[in-house]
PDB file of C-alpha atoms and ligand atoms in Angstrom:
ATOM      1  CA  UNK B 223     -37.184 -22.314-187.131  1.00  0.00           C
ATOM      2  CA  UNK B 224     -38.247 -25.709-186.547  1.00  0.00           C
ATOM      3  CA  UNK B 225     -38.036 -25.649-190.651  1.00  0.00           C
ATOM      4  CA  UNK B 226     -35.563 -24.173-191.240  1.00  0.00           C
ATOM      5  CA  UNK B 227     -33.920 -26.810-189.387  1.00  0.00           C
ATOM      6  CA  UNK B 228     -35.863 -29.031-191.157  1.00  0.00           C
ATOM      7  CA  UNK B 229     -34.547 -28.340-194.430  1.00  0.00           C
ATOM      8  CA  UNK B 230     -30.993 -27.739-193.974  1.00  0.00           C
ATOM      9  CA  UNK B 231     -31.560 -31.545-192.753  1.00  0.00           C
ATOM     10  CA  UNK B 232     -32.968 -32.953-194.941  1.00  0.00           C
ATOM     11  CA  UNK B 233     -29.849 -31.210-197.810  1.00  0.00           C
ATOM     12  CA  UNK B 234     -27.164 -32.498-195.588  1.00  0.00           C
ATOM     13  CA  UNK B 235     -28.731 -35.754-195.452  1.00  0.00           C
ATOM     14  CA  UNK B 236     -28.798 -35.513-199.261  1.00  0.00           C
ATOM     15  CA  UNK B 237     -25.109 -34.824-199.822  1.00  0.00           C
ATOM     16  CA  UNK B 238     -24.216 -37.516-197.958  1.00  0.00           C
ATOM     17  CA  UNK B 239     -26.154 -39.798-199.751  1.00  0.00           C
ATOM     18  CA  UNK B 240     -24.963 -38.685-202.972  1.00  0.00           C
ATOM     19  CA  UNK B 241     -21.329 -38.661-202.058  1.00  0.00           C
ATOM     20  CA  UNK B 242     -21.636 -42.239-200.485  1.00  0.00           C
ATOM     21  CA  UNK B 243     -22.776 -43.600-204.387  1.00  0.00           C
ATOM     22  CA  UNK B 244     -20.203 -41.755-205.794  1.00  0.00           C
ATOM     23  CA  UNK B 245     -17.994 -42.790-203.457  1.00  0.00           C
ATOM     24  CA  UNK B 246     -19.434 -46.761-204.533  1.00  0.00           C
ATOM     25  CA  UNK B 247     -19.708 -46.198-208.169  1.00  0.00           C
ATOM     26  CA  UNK B 248     -15.988 -45.668-207.750  1.00  0.00           C
ATOM     27  CA  UNK B 249     -14.953 -47.960-205.730  1.00  0.00           C
ATOM     28  CA  UNK B 250     -17.064 -50.810-208.083  1.00  0.00           C
ATOM     29  CA  UNK B 251     -14.613 -49.931-210.599  1.00  0.00           C
ATOM     30  CA  UNK B 252     -12.059 -50.973-209.410  1.00  0.00           C
ATOM     31  CA  UNK B 253     -13.141 -54.690-208.445  1.00  0.00           C
ATOM     32  CA  UNK B 254     -11.131 -56.232-211.990  1.00  0.00           C
ATOM     33  CA  UNK B 255     -13.619 -58.638-213.118  1.00  0.00           C
ATOM     34  CA  UNK B 256     -11.639 -61.353-214.670  1.00  0.00           C
ATOM     35  CA  UNK B 257     -10.163 -61.838-210.705  1.00  0.00           C
ATOM     36  CA  UNK B 258      -9.047 -65.339-210.515  1.00  0.00           C
ATOM     37  CA  UNK B 259     -11.766 -67.263-206.422  1.00  0.00           C
ATOM     38  CA  UNK B 260      -8.587 -67.429-204.149  1.00  0.00           C
ATOM     39  CA  UNK B 261      -8.569 -70.702-202.761  1.00  0.00           C
ATOM     40  CA  UNK B 262      -6.940 -71.416-199.346  1.00  0.00           C
ATOM     41  CA  UNK B 263      -5.916 -74.644-198.302  1.00  0.00           C
ATOM     42  CA  UNK B 264      -4.489 -76.641-195.040  1.00  0.00           C
ATOM     43  CA  UNK B 265      -2.380 -78.971-196.918  1.00  0.00           C
ATOM     44  CA  UNK B 266      -1.395 -80.241-200.085  1.00  0.00           C
ATOM     45  CA  UNK B 267      -3.290 -82.831-200.992  1.00  0.00           C
ATOM     46  CA  UNK B 268      -6.926 -80.851-200.668  1.00  0.00           C
ATOM     47  CA  UNK B 269      -5.336 -77.809-203.168  1.00  0.00           C
ATOM     48  CA  UNK B 270      -4.361 -80.627-205.405  1.00  0.00           C
ATOM     49  CA  UNK B 271      -7.771 -81.697-205.386  1.00  0.00           C
ATOM     50  CA  UNK B 272      -9.217 -77.752-205.229  1.00  0.00           C
ATOM     51  CA  UNK B 273      -6.683 -77.219-208.396  1.00  0.00           C
ATOM     52  CA  UNK B 274      -7.548 -79.931-209.936  1.00  0.00           C
ATOM     53  CA  UNK B 275     -11.578 -79.212-209.390  1.00  0.00           C
ATOM     54  CA  UNK B 276     -10.533 -75.356-209.950  1.00  0.00           C
ATOM     55  CA  UNK B 277      -8.775 -75.017-212.928  1.00  0.00           C
ATOM     56  CA  UNK B 278      -7.699 -71.909-214.604  1.00  0.00           C
ATOM     57  CA  UNK B 279     -10.401 -69.751-212.739  1.00  0.00           C
ATOM     58  CA  UNK B 280      -9.154 -70.400-208.976  1.00  0.00           C
ATOM     59  CA  UNK B 281      -6.059 -69.788-207.345  1.00  0.00           C
ATOM     60  CA  UNK B 282      -5.051 -72.238-205.078  1.00  0.00           C
ATOM     61  CA  UNK B 283      -2.664 -71.655-201.679  1.00  0.00           C
ATOM     62  CA  UNK B 284      -2.257 -74.316-199.482  1.00  0.00           C
ATOM     63  CA  UNK B 285      -1.139 -72.968-195.987  1.00  0.00           C
ATOM     64  CA  UNK B 286       1.002 -76.103-195.141  1.00  0.00           C
ATOM     65  CA  UNK B 287       3.950 -75.549-196.988  1.00  0.00           C
ATOM     66  CA  UNK B 288       5.674 -78.422-199.077  1.00  0.00           C
ATOM     67  CA  UNK B 289       8.019 -80.451-197.413  1.00  0.00           C
ATOM     68  CA  UNK B 290       5.881 -79.956-193.369  1.00  0.00           C
ATOM     69  CA  UNK B 291       4.403 -82.344-192.207  1.00  0.00           C
ATOM     70  CA  UNK B 292       0.966 -81.468-190.963  1.00  0.00           C
ATOM     71  CA  UNK B 293       0.218 -82.972-187.905  1.00  0.00           C
ATOM     72  CA  UNK B 294       2.464 -80.933-186.265  1.00  0.00           C
ATOM     73  CA  UNK B 295       2.299 -77.986-188.427  1.00  0.00           C
ATOM     74  CA  UNK B 296       0.926 -74.162-186.371  1.00  0.00           C
ATOM     75  CA  UNK B 297       0.304 -71.264-189.211  1.00  0.00           C
ATOM     76  CA  UNK B 298       2.355 -67.691-188.989  1.00  0.00           C
ATOM     77  CA  UNK B 299       0.330 -64.552-188.622  1.00  0.00           C
ATOM     78  CA  UNK B 300       0.925 -64.075-192.216  1.00  0.00           C
ATOM     79  CA  UNK B 301      -0.247 -67.134-193.243  1.00  0.00           C
ATOM     80  CA  UNK B 302      -3.359 -65.992-190.884  1.00  0.00           C
ATOM     81  CA  UNK B 303      -3.799 -62.664-193.614  1.00  0.00           C
ATOM     82  CA  UNK B 304      -4.178 -64.806-196.484  1.00  0.00           C
ATOM     83  CA  UNK B 305      -6.295 -67.691-195.433  1.00  0.00           C
ATOM     84  CA  UNK B 306      -8.794 -63.675-194.229  1.00  0.00           C
ATOM     85  CA  UNK B 307      -8.434 -63.250-197.865  1.00  0.00           C
ATOM     86  CA  UNK B 308      -8.753 -65.890-199.264  1.00  0.00           C
ATOM     87  CA  UNK B 309     -13.055 -66.762-201.017  1.00  0.00           C
ATOM     88  CA  UNK B 310     -12.735 -70.393-199.661  1.00  0.00           C
ATOM     89  CA  UNK B 311     -10.476 -72.466-197.311  1.00  0.00           C
ATOM     90  CA  UNK B 312     -11.172 -76.281-197.683  1.00  0.00           C
ATOM     91  CA  UNK B 313      -9.943 -78.385-194.538  1.00  0.00           C
ATOM     92  CA  UNK B 314      -9.584 -81.786-193.729  1.00  0.00           C
ATOM     93  CA  UNK B 315     -10.767 -82.065-190.039  1.00  0.00           C
ATOM     94  CA  UNK B 316     -10.663 -85.155-187.352  1.00  0.00           C
ATOM     95  CA  UNK B 317      -7.006 -84.105-185.845  1.00  0.00           C
ATOM     96  CA  UNK B 318      -4.660 -83.431-188.951  1.00  0.00           C
ATOM     97  CA  UNK B 319      -4.579 -80.098-189.854  1.00  0.00           C
ATOM     98  CA  UNK B 320      -6.563 -78.915-185.773  1.00  0.00           C
ATOM     99  CA  UNK B 321      -5.182 -75.257-185.875  1.00  0.00           C
ATOM    100  CA  UNK B 322      -7.675 -75.249-188.504  1.00  0.00           C
ATOM    101  CA  UNK B 323     -10.972 -75.759-186.081  1.00  0.00           C
ATOM    102  CA  UNK B 324      -9.375 -72.694-184.457  1.00  0.00           C
ATOM    103  CA  UNK B 325      -9.251 -70.584-186.480  1.00  0.00           C
ATOM    104  CA  UNK B 326     -12.520 -71.060-188.198  1.00  0.00           C
ATOM    105  CA  UNK B 327     -15.533 -69.267-186.356  1.00  0.00           C
ATOM    106  CA  UNK B 328     -12.464 -66.314-186.764  1.00  0.00           C
ATOM    107  CA  UNK B 329     -12.670 -66.749-191.056  1.00  0.00           C
ATOM    108  CA  UNK B 330     -15.835 -67.091-190.989  1.00  0.00           C
ATOM    109  CA  UNK B 331     -17.409 -63.972-189.124  1.00  0.00           C
ATOM    110  CA  UNK B 332     -15.254 -62.482-191.883  1.00  0.00           C
ATOM    111  CA  UNK B 333     -17.541 -63.900-194.717  1.00  0.00           C
ATOM    112  CA  UNK B 334     -13.994 -66.805-195.801  1.00  0.00           C
ATOM    113  CA  UNK B 335     -16.896 -69.986-196.703  1.00  0.00           C
ATOM    114  CA  UNK B 336     -14.601 -72.563-195.347  1.00  0.00           C
ATOM    115  CA  UNK B 337     -15.325 -76.311-195.308  1.00  0.00           C
ATOM    116  CA  UNK B 338     -14.942 -79.185-193.838  1.00  0.00           C
ATOM    117  CA  UNK B 339     -14.070 -82.064-196.828  1.00  0.00           C
ATOM    118  CA  UNK B 340     -14.325 -85.031-193.932  1.00  0.00           C
ATOM    119  CA  UNK B 341     -17.477 -84.642-193.868  1.00  0.00           C
ATOM    120  CA  UNK B 342     -18.032 -85.418-197.482  1.00  0.00           C
ATOM    121  CA  UNK B 343     -16.892 -89.275-196.680  1.00  0.00           C
ATOM    122  CA  UNK B 344     -17.724 -92.214-194.331  1.00  0.00           C
ATOM    123  CA  UNK B 345     -15.654 -91.910-191.299  1.00  0.00           C
ATOM    124  CA  UNK B 346     -13.588 -94.750-189.844  1.00  0.00           C
ATOM    125  CA  UNK B 347     -13.276 -94.571-185.197  1.00  0.00           C
ATOM    126  CA  UNK B 348      -9.396 -94.234-184.743  1.00  0.00           C
ATOM    127  CA  UNK B 349      -8.491 -97.312-182.888  1.00  0.00           C
ATOM    128  CA  UNK B 350      -7.046 -96.629-179.470  1.00  0.00           C
ATOM    129  CA  UNK B 351      -4.746 -99.530-179.947  1.00  0.00           C
ATOM    130  CA  UNK B 352      -3.206 -97.731-182.761  1.00  0.00           C
ATOM    131  CA  UNK B 353      -2.073 -94.465-180.717  1.00  0.00           C
ATOM    132  CA  UNK B 354       0.839 -94.325-178.408  1.00  0.00           C
ATOM    133  CA  UNK B 355      -0.015 -93.106-174.729  1.00  0.00           C
ATOM    134  CA  UNK B 356       1.113 -89.586-175.349  1.00  0.00           C
ATOM    135  CA  UNK B 357      -1.899 -89.765-178.386  1.00  0.00           C
ATOM    136  CA  UNK B 358      -4.503 -91.198-175.715  1.00  0.00           C
ATOM    137  CA  UNK B 359      -3.646 -88.558-172.999  1.00  0.00           C
ATOM    138  CA  UNK B 360      -3.944 -86.055-175.338  1.00  0.00           C
ATOM    139  CA  UNK B 361      -6.960 -85.747-176.638  1.00  0.00           C
ATOM    140  CA  UNK B 362      -6.841 -82.322-178.426  1.00  0.00           C
ATOM    141  CA  UNK B 363      -4.350 -84.474-181.847  1.00  0.00           C
ATOM    142  CA  UNK B 364      -6.816 -86.798-181.981  1.00  0.00           C
ATOM    143  CA  UNK B 365     -10.554 -86.602-181.681  1.00  0.00           C
ATOM    144  CA  UNK B 366     -12.237 -90.364-182.371  1.00  0.00           C
ATOM    145  CA  UNK B 367     -12.346 -90.821-185.795  1.00  0.00           C
ATOM    146  CA  UNK B 368      -9.538 -91.856-188.845  1.00  0.00           C
ATOM    147  CA  UNK B 369      -8.249 -88.054-190.282  1.00  0.00           C
ATOM    148  CA  UNK B 370      -6.389 -89.834-193.959  1.00  0.00           C
ATOM    149  CA  UNK B 371      -9.467 -90.255-195.769  1.00  0.00           C
ATOM    150  CA  UNK B 372      -7.561 -88.843-199.258  1.00  0.00           C
ATOM    151  CA  UNK B 373      -5.375 -91.963-199.547  1.00  0.00           C
ATOM    152  CA  UNK B 374      -9.069 -93.684-200.884  1.00  0.00           C
ATOM    153  CA  UNK B 375      -8.848 -92.926-203.883  1.00  0.00           C
ATOM    154  CA  UNK B 376     -13.311 -93.533-203.311  1.00  0.00           C
ATOM    155  CA  UNK B 377     -12.922 -91.191-200.717  1.00  0.00           C
ATOM    156  CA  UNK B 378     -10.925 -88.528-202.391  1.00  0.00           C
ATOM    157  CA  UNK B 379     -14.043 -87.973-205.393  1.00  0.00           C
ATOM    158  CA  UNK B 380     -16.216 -88.147-202.705  1.00  0.00           C
ATOM    159  CA  UNK B 381     -13.979 -84.966-201.433  1.00  0.00           C
ATOM    160  CA  UNK B 382     -13.448 -83.770-204.818  1.00  0.00           C
ATOM    161  CA  UNK B 383     -17.492 -83.589-205.440  1.00  0.00           C
ATOM    162  CA  UNK B 384     -17.680 -81.485-202.670  1.00  0.00           C
ATOM    163  CA  UNK B 385     -14.963 -79.112-204.119  1.00  0.00           C
ATOM    164  CA  UNK B 386     -16.820 -78.726-207.094  1.00  0.00           C
ATOM    165  CA  UNK B 387     -20.107 -77.972-205.112  1.00  0.00           C
ATOM    166  CA  UNK B 388     -19.071 -75.820-203.620  1.00  0.00           C
ATOM    167  CA  UNK B 389     -16.957 -74.057-206.094  1.00  0.00           C
ATOM    168  CA  UNK B 390     -20.580 -73.879-207.918  1.00  0.00           C
ATOM    169  CA  UNK B 391     -21.635 -71.903-205.373  1.00  0.00           C
ATOM    170  CA  UNK B 392     -19.106 -69.465-204.329  1.00  0.00           C
ATOM    171  CA  UNK B 393     -18.832 -69.214-208.525  1.00  0.00           C
ATOM    172  CA  UNK B 394     -21.668 -69.992-210.742  1.00  0.00           C
ATOM    173  CA  UNK B 395     -20.814 -68.357-213.967  1.00  0.00           C
ATOM    174  CA  UNK B 396     -18.183 -71.381-213.363  1.00  0.00           C
ATOM    175  CA  UNK B 397     -20.912 -74.310-212.555  1.00  0.00           C
ATOM    176  CA  UNK B 398     -20.716 -76.019-216.099  1.00  0.00           C
ATOM    177  CA  UNK B 399     -16.822 -75.602-215.709  1.00  0.00           C
ATOM    178  CA  UNK B 400     -16.457 -77.344-212.942  1.00  0.00           C
ATOM    179  CA  UNK B 401     -18.107 -79.816-214.055  1.00  0.00           C
ATOM    180  CA  UNK B 402     -16.137 -80.900-216.440  1.00  0.00           C
ATOM    181  CA  UNK B 403     -13.413 -80.877-214.638  1.00  0.00           C
ATOM    182  CA  UNK B 404     -14.713 -83.041-211.288  1.00  0.00           C
ATOM    183  CA  UNK B 405     -15.908 -85.218-214.101  1.00  0.00           C
ATOM    184  CA  UNK B 406     -12.140 -86.064-215.535  1.00  0.00           C
ATOM    185  CA  UNK B 407     -10.749 -85.952-212.250  1.00  0.00           C
ATOM    186  CA  UNK B 408     -12.720 -88.362-211.114  1.00  0.00           C
ATOM    187  CA  UNK B 409     -12.573 -90.617-213.786  1.00  0.00           C
ATOM    188  CA  UNK B 410      -8.615 -90.610-213.160  1.00  0.00           C
ATOM    189  CA  UNK B 411      -9.819 -91.753-209.331  1.00  0.00           C
ATOM    190  CA  UNK B 412     -12.172 -94.572-210.639  1.00  0.00           C
ATOM    191  CA  UNK B 413      -9.527 -95.958-212.710  1.00  0.00           C
ATOM    192  CA  UNK B 414      -6.295 -95.782-209.919  1.00  0.00           C
ATOM    193  CA  UNK B 415      -9.746 -97.647-207.631  1.00  0.00           C
ATOM    194  CA  UNK B 416      -9.387-100.259-210.265  1.00  0.00           C
ATOM    195  CA  UNK B 417      -6.117-100.721-210.856  1.00  0.00           C
ATOM    196  CA  UNK B 418      -5.633-100.895-206.757  1.00  0.00           C
ATOM    197  CA  UNK B 419      -7.938-103.254-206.857  1.00  0.00           C
ATOM    198  CA  UNK B 420      -6.802-104.986-209.562  1.00  0.00           C
ATOM    199  CA  UNK B 421      -2.967-105.432-207.903  1.00  0.00           C
ATOM    200  CA  UNK B 422      -3.814-105.951-204.345  1.00  0.00           C
ATOM    201  CA  UNK B 423      -5.848-109.078-205.682  1.00  0.00           C
ATOM    202  CA  UNK B 424      -3.251-112.146-205.783  1.00  0.00           C
ATOM    203  CA  UNK B 425      -0.898-111.932-202.824  1.00  0.00           C
ATOM    204  CA  UNK B 426       1.910-114.189-200.264  1.00  0.00           C
ATOM    205  CA  UNK B 427       0.994-111.604-198.137  1.00  0.00           C
ATOM    206  CA  UNK B 428      -1.379-108.909-196.205  1.00  0.00           C
ATOM    207  CA  UNK B 429       0.923-108.300-193.373  1.00  0.00           C
ATOM    208  CA  UNK B 430       2.036-104.414-194.119  1.00  0.00           C
ATOM    209  CA  UNK B 431       5.160-102.600-191.613  1.00  0.00           C
ATOM    210  CA  UNK B 432       3.987 -98.300-192.091  1.00  0.00           C
ATOM    211  CA  UNK B 433       5.514 -95.389-190.811  1.00  0.00           C
ATOM    212  CA  UNK B 434       3.008 -94.413-189.490  1.00  0.00           C
ATOM    213  CA  UNK B 435      -1.556 -95.525-190.065  1.00  0.00           C
ATOM    214  CA  UNK B 436      -1.664 -93.238-192.147  1.00  0.00           C
ATOM    215  CA  UNK B 437      -3.436 -96.149-194.859  1.00  0.00           C
ATOM    216  CA  UNK B 438      -5.994 -97.534-192.920  1.00  0.00           C
ATOM    217  CA  UNK B 439      -8.625 -96.686-195.177  1.00  0.00           C
ATOM    218  CA  UNK B 440      -6.689 -97.897-197.580  1.00  0.00           C
ATOM    219  CA  UNK B 441      -6.474-101.403-195.127  1.00  0.00           C
ATOM    220  CA  UNK B 442      -9.619-101.320-195.673  1.00  0.00           C
ATOM    221  CA  UNK B 443     -10.921-100.995-198.981  1.00  0.00           C
ATOM    222  CA  UNK B 444      -8.245-102.619-200.428  1.00  0.00           C
ATOM    223  CA  UNK B 445      -8.003-106.035-197.511  1.00  0.00           C
ATOM    224  CA  UNK B 446      -4.592-105.698-196.469  1.00  0.00           C
ATOM    225  CA  UNK B 447      -3.734-106.500-192.354  1.00  0.00           C
ATOM    226  CA  UNK B 448      -1.081-103.021-190.962  1.00  0.00           C
ATOM    227  CA  UNK B 449       1.416-102.474-188.653  1.00  0.00           C
ATOM    228  CA  UNK B 450       2.886 -99.395-188.312  1.00  0.00           C
ATOM    229  CA  UNK B 451       6.581 -98.180-186.115  1.00  0.00           C
ATOM    230  CA  UNK B 452       4.883 -95.413-185.576  1.00  0.00           C
ATOM    231  CA  UNK B 453       1.212 -94.145-183.751  1.00  0.00           C
ATOM    232  CA  UNK B 454      -1.761 -92.312-185.096  1.00  0.00           C
ATOM    233  CA  UNK B 455       0.261 -89.004-186.378  1.00  0.00           C
ATOM    234  CA  UNK B 456       3.875 -89.840-187.348  1.00  0.00           C
ATOM    235  CA  UNK B 457       5.795 -88.350-185.042  1.00  0.00           C
ATOM    236  CA  UNK B 458       4.981 -90.186-181.808  1.00  0.00           C
ATOM    237  CA  UNK B 459       7.926 -92.261-180.608  1.00  0.00           C
ATOM    238  CA  UNK B 460       6.936 -95.497-180.130  1.00  0.00           C
ATOM    239  CA  UNK B 461       8.641 -97.544-177.333  1.00  0.00           C
ATOM    240  CA  UNK B 462      11.675-100.208-177.111  1.00  0.00           C
ATOM    241  CA  UNK B 463       8.647-102.828-176.388  1.00  0.00           C
ATOM    242  CA  UNK B 464       6.647-101.863-179.484  1.00  0.00           C
ATOM    243  CA  UNK B 465       9.790-102.120-181.347  1.00  0.00           C
ATOM    244  CA  UNK B 466      10.686-105.420-180.027  1.00  0.00           C
ATOM    245  CA  UNK B 467       7.231-106.913-180.962  1.00  0.00           C
ATOM    246  CA  UNK B 468       7.403-105.045-184.506  1.00  0.00           C
ATOM    247  CA  UNK B 469      10.976-107.302-185.204  1.00  0.00           C
ATOM    248  CA  UNK B 470       9.291-110.581-184.003  1.00  0.00           C
ATOM    249  CA  UNK B 471       6.481-109.903-186.457  1.00  0.00           C
ATOM    250  CA  UNK B 472       8.299-109.460-189.095  1.00  0.00           C
ATOM    251  CA  UNK B 473      10.805-112.296-188.349  1.00  0.00           C
ATOM    252  CA  UNK B 474       7.647-114.484-187.825  1.00  0.00           C
ATOM    253  CA  UNK B 475       5.357-112.904-191.008  1.00  0.00           C
ATOM    254  CA  UNK B 476       8.147-112.923-193.232  1.00  0.00           C
ATOM    255  CA  UNK B 477       7.628-109.618-193.569  1.00  0.00           C
ATOM    256  CA  UNK B 478      10.029-108.216-196.716  1.00  0.00           C
ATOM    257  CA  UNK B 479       9.108-104.262-196.408  1.00  0.00           C
ATOM    258  CA  UNK B 480       9.277-101.644-193.217  1.00  0.00           C
ATOM    259  CA  UNK B 481       8.155 -99.087-194.966  1.00  0.00           C
ATOM    260  CA  UNK B 482       8.851 -95.336-194.139  1.00  0.00           C
ATOM    261  CA  UNK B 483       8.081 -92.031-196.147  1.00  0.00           C
ATOM    262  CA  UNK B 484       9.539 -88.757-197.043  1.00  0.00           C
ATOM    263  CA  UNK B 485       8.930 -86.551-194.444  1.00  0.00           C
ATOM    264  CA  UNK B 486       9.522 -87.918-191.014  1.00  0.00           C
ATOM    265  CA  UNK B 487      13.093 -89.503-190.791  1.00  0.00           C
ATOM    266  CA  UNK B 488      13.278 -93.233-191.600  1.00  0.00           C
ATOM    267  CA  UNK B 489      15.751 -93.987-188.720  1.00  0.00           C
ATOM    268  CA  UNK B 490      13.649 -96.443-186.892  1.00  0.00           C
ATOM    269  CA  UNK B 491      12.399 -98.162-190.320  1.00  0.00           C
ATOM    270  CA  UNK B 492      15.916 -98.534-191.069  1.00  0.00           C
ATOM    271  CA  UNK B 493      16.711 -99.947-187.820  1.00  0.00           C
ATOM    272  CA  UNK B 494      13.603-102.665-187.744  1.00  0.00           C
ATOM    273  CA  UNK B 495      15.078-103.879-191.232  1.00  0.00           C
ATOM    274  CA  UNK B 496      18.549-103.704-189.855  1.00  0.00           C
ATOM    275  CA  UNK B 497      17.595-105.703-187.366  1.00  0.00           C
ATOM    276  CA  UNK B 498      15.142-108.666-189.386  1.00  0.00           C
ATOM    277  CA  UNK B 499      17.161-108.766-192.887  1.00  0.00           C
ATOM    278  CA  UNK B 500      14.049-107.762-194.440  1.00  0.00           C
ATOM    279  CA  UNK B 501      14.366-103.395-197.176  1.00  0.00           C
ATOM    280  CA  UNK B 502      12.689-100.695-196.253  1.00  0.00           C
ATOM    281  CA  UNK B 503      11.045 -98.629-199.241  1.00  0.00           C
ATOM    282  CA  UNK B 504       8.733 -95.267-199.435  1.00  0.00           C
ATOM    283  CA  UNK B 505       5.194 -95.505-198.814  1.00  0.00           C
ATOM    284  CA  UNK B 506       4.405 -92.352-199.141  1.00  0.00           C
ATOM    285  CA  UNK B 507       1.040 -90.897-197.095  1.00  0.00           C
ATOM    286  CA  UNK B 508       0.813 -87.582-199.744  1.00  0.00           C
ATOM    287  CA  UNK B 509       0.122 -85.803-196.599  1.00  0.00           C
ATOM    288  CA  UNK B 510       2.981 -82.369-198.725  1.00  0.00           C
ATOM    289  CA  UNK B 511       5.664 -82.720-201.572  1.00  0.00           C
ATOM    290  CA  UNK B 512       9.609 -82.051-200.853  1.00  0.00           C
ATOM    291  CA  UNK B 513      11.030 -80.337-202.908  1.00  0.00           C
ATOM    292  CA  UNK B 514      12.285 -83.276-204.773  1.00  0.00           C
ATOM    293  CA  UNK B 515       8.600 -84.623-205.623  1.00  0.00           C
ATOM    294  CA  UNK B 516       7.578 -81.245-207.075  1.00  0.00           C
ATOM    295  CA  UNK B 517      11.045 -81.012-209.154  1.00  0.00           C
ATOM    296  CA  UNK B 518      10.564 -84.775-210.612  1.00  0.00           C
ATOM    297  CA  UNK B 519       7.705 -83.180-211.087  1.00  0.00           C
ATOM    298  CA  UNK B 520       4.777 -85.766-208.540  1.00  0.00           C
ATOM    299  CA  UNK B 521       2.104 -85.225-207.815  1.00  0.00           C
ATOM    300  CA  UNK B 522      -1.146 -86.913-205.666  1.00  0.00           C
ATOM    301  CA  UNK B 523      -2.200 -89.282-208.349  1.00  0.00           C
ATOM    302  CA  UNK B 524       2.075 -90.349-209.330  1.00  0.00           C
ATOM    303  CA  UNK B 525       1.850 -90.742-205.995  1.00  0.00           C
ATOM    304  CA  UNK B 526      -0.385 -92.976-205.461  1.00  0.00           C
ATOM    305  CA  UNK B 527       0.857 -95.179-208.171  1.00  0.00           C
ATOM    306  CA  UNK B 528       4.339 -94.874-206.994  1.00  0.00           C
ATOM    307  CA  UNK B 529       2.558 -96.465-203.546  1.00  0.00           C
ATOM    308  CA  UNK B 530       1.030 -99.034-205.408  1.00  0.00           C
ATOM    309  CA  UNK B 531       4.614-100.375-207.296  1.00  0.00           C
ATOM    310  CA  UNK B 532       5.752-100.002-203.619  1.00  0.00           C
ATOM    311  CA  UNK B 533       2.899-102.493-202.185  1.00  0.00           C
ATOM    312  CA  UNK B 534       2.633-104.870-204.450  1.00  0.00           C
ATOM    313  CA  UNK B 535       6.599-105.850-204.326  1.00  0.00           C
ATOM    314  CA  UNK B 536       6.736-105.776-200.620  1.00  0.00           C
ATOM    315  CA  UNK B 537       3.001-108.087-200.441  1.00  0.00           C
ATOM    316  CA  UNK B 538       4.462-110.529-203.251  1.00  0.00           C
ATOM    317  CA  UNK B 539       1.381-110.004-205.529  1.00  0.00           C
ATOM    318  CA  UNK B 540       0.906-111.089-209.241  1.00  0.00           C
TER     319      UNK B 540
HETATM  320 ZN1   ZN K 265      -1.010 -88.740-190.868  1.00  0.00          ZN
END
């Protein structure tokens, strides 16, 4: 009796195993071998670096859409589905894409390779005096480090290096390709750094008024002194007292230009310029492209060069 039952169980197990193998080989036949590696990035500059390094072997999607400021962005349920179905997710960290910190545990459980690119660079502490009151109180917005690392060409190169190494782990057969792509981008970023150093070496002033404190890493590398209308994020409303101080500063230091950004209202910069006789111009923190930027064929590298030209004019460099 027991023998009979044992034989029946063995036959059932055998059939089940055969069914599993059959369905597996069927599934395998449907996996397209030429599929690109799907990569998501939290916002534009990281998507740009991943696109440059990943080239033809990857398909990139920025979760923060064009024309949207990343500081106050929240992903939609559809964005979460897109993130879950990607192989790799690059995010910045340190407050500029705070939502990414929240969603990353579930992505990791789901098998997505999650990489915080700020791990690749040395970070500067966020100066408390650069935050407006709301930001000081809300520790969720900013932790202790300044997130705007992509605006420094040297740190940008280190970010691209981490992206290269990540893509090599995920897609080892493309290793040589990713190394070549990185090498091209690295050369261009090095040239960018050289041009910033040369063009900003000899200027009448080093004082620069920006819209929000996105340029601390640029200021540190190329020796600029920054003052911002808003705080660490662009939407933070400055007090009347702060605006009065800036008005005095512009007059005192003969500052020629009040910079504004493409993704936030220029209203305060225009008011300040009117009161002081300065002009306004764009200094772009490259947190996202507008549709005008896109149709003009602009990208991270061209905007970095536009910024350099705006700085040399404002600072009266030779
Ligand atoms: Zn910012």
